[in-house]
Amino acid sequence: MKAFVWHILVCFALAVSAWAANTVDAEQLAKEIKASFHWFPVQKTFLLASESDTLKFAIGLPFVNTHGKSVEIKHAPEIAGSHILLDSADVVALLNTGKAQTATPASSSSPAKVSSSSVKVDAAPAATKSAKTVAPVATPKNETAGTREVKTIVIDPGHGGKDTGAQGKNSNEKDIVLAVGKLLKKELEKEGFKVKMTRDKDVFIELGERANLANQWDGDLFISLHCNAIDASPERKKQIKGYHVYVLRAPESEEDKAIARRENKVATLYGEKNAKEELSPLEWFKLEARLEKYKQNSYMFTEQMLKAFDDGKIKRQGGGVGGAGFMVLVGALMPAVLFEIGFISNPEEEAYMITTKAQEDIAKRVSKAVSMYKEAVHNYRETLGR
């Protein structure tokens, strides 16, 4: 009933407002209908968040995300001066459609822009309530990854086989991350986790297949291990160093775009089906609805990673957290991160990362972050009575 009344008020507000013919000011609309308005200037997207739904729009794209689905609209939102304009017919059509919807609200009614220098997440997204009566026999999990207890961890040592990854003076990326991955598996198993690896030897696996494996294993967290690198002068290589944790989101800097292109290049280099080095704005927009289920928990895990590595030998690069279109993360239906352990192009960090001591330390710190993340999810579930 509340949603129905809300939509009546919207239609009335549209009828009596003195906006320009055939267009609606998005921010003014939010005020009229008592919804919250959120503008993301980097991605050029905005939200209208109400109790019944969160509508997400992108400037220049004739689509809207509503109730977790991407819906085509007749006219793309546009910017006119300091105003964001929506076509009034599109708004009315969306609201009329919304009357028949019974979907649950989005996981957050007041999302905040997450910068690469600060990640603060107070809680995991809301979970779908499971049935109270459970059969004594084994049944499929009825909660999605990110909302249930954290049990299965998928480790993805990047590259492998014919794909060496980035090359340092004395090592290859594929070998460092495989060594760390194996040690991480042992550490996590000590803590009681079920652990799967996309590769445990020097073999080549396509980017898309890595996410498929993680989904088949019904993972609760996907960690893709990599080493960073830059193509620059010897002096510049000595200056650029540090670890970075990436989540799947539209990149906020040219640097993040470049790193994603480098990691994605293997897919195009070896002729992987549907391979691409960069996602288009439309592809990002369509992907957002699916990512909404997992991104808050991905941010939560990155926060634990920062804590675990705070006193490590390899320091953060910048804020330590970034986002870009890493194809290895696109298909993973679970919270997921790509961890650039350090710069293999930096002589000092390469010399450290190839040692057993360093690899053991890195594995223990990632394991610690996973355990802290598991505890945070568990505590949140307890507050919900699960």
Tab-separated table of N, CA, C and O in Angstrom, residues 7 21 23 38 135 228 256 316 350 362:
chain	number	residue	atom	x	y	z
A	7	HIS	N	3.528	6.055	-5.533
A	7	HIS	CA	3.436	6.247	-6.984
A	7	HIS	C	2.328	7.243	-7.353
A	7	HIS	O	2.459	7.980	-8.326
A	21	ALA	N	8.582	21.621	-20.617
A	21	ALA	CA	7.725	20.660	-21.309
A	21	ALA	C	8.495	19.401	-21.663
A	21	ALA	O	9.595	19.463	-22.198
A	23	THR	N	10.167	17.321	-20.039
A	23	THR	CA	11.357	16.923	-19.285
A	23	THR	C	11.144	17.123	-17.798
A	23	THR	O	10.332	17.939	-17.378
A	38	HIS	N	21.360	10.750	-5.704
A	38	HIS	CA	22.811	10.552	-5.582
A	38	HIS	C	23.452	10.672	-6.962
A	38	HIS	O	23.080	9.952	-7.890
A	135	ALA	N	15.377	-29.527	5.344
A	135	ALA	CA	15.374	-30.986	5.318
A	135	ALA	C	16.696	-31.513	5.850
A	135	ALA	O	17.737	-30.891	5.658
A	228	ASN	N	52.106	-6.407	-10.196
A	228	ASN	CA	51.970	-5.218	-11.022
A	228	ASN	C	53.261	-4.940	-11.785
A	228	ASN	O	54.318	-5.487	-11.463
A	256	ASP	N	44.207	3.161	-13.479
A	256	ASP	CA	43.441	1.942	-13.253
A	256	ASP	C	43.006	1.312	-14.568
A	256	ASP	O	43.005	0.083	-14.723
A	316	ARG	N	51.250	0.188	0.823
A	316	ARG	CA	50.193	0.524	-0.130
A	316	ARG	C	50.727	1.413	-1.246
A	316	ARG	O	51.534	2.298	-1.022
A	350	GLU	N	60.714	-6.851	-6.472
A	350	GLU	CA	60.897	-8.149	-7.127
A	350	GLU	C	61.828	-9.030	-6.303
A	350	GLU	O	61.530	-10.217	-6.070
A	362	ILE	N	53.219	-12.951	2.829
A	362	ILE	CA	52.079	-12.457	2.043
A	362	ILE	C	50.894	-13.401	2.195
A	362	ILE	O	49.750	-12.973	2.393
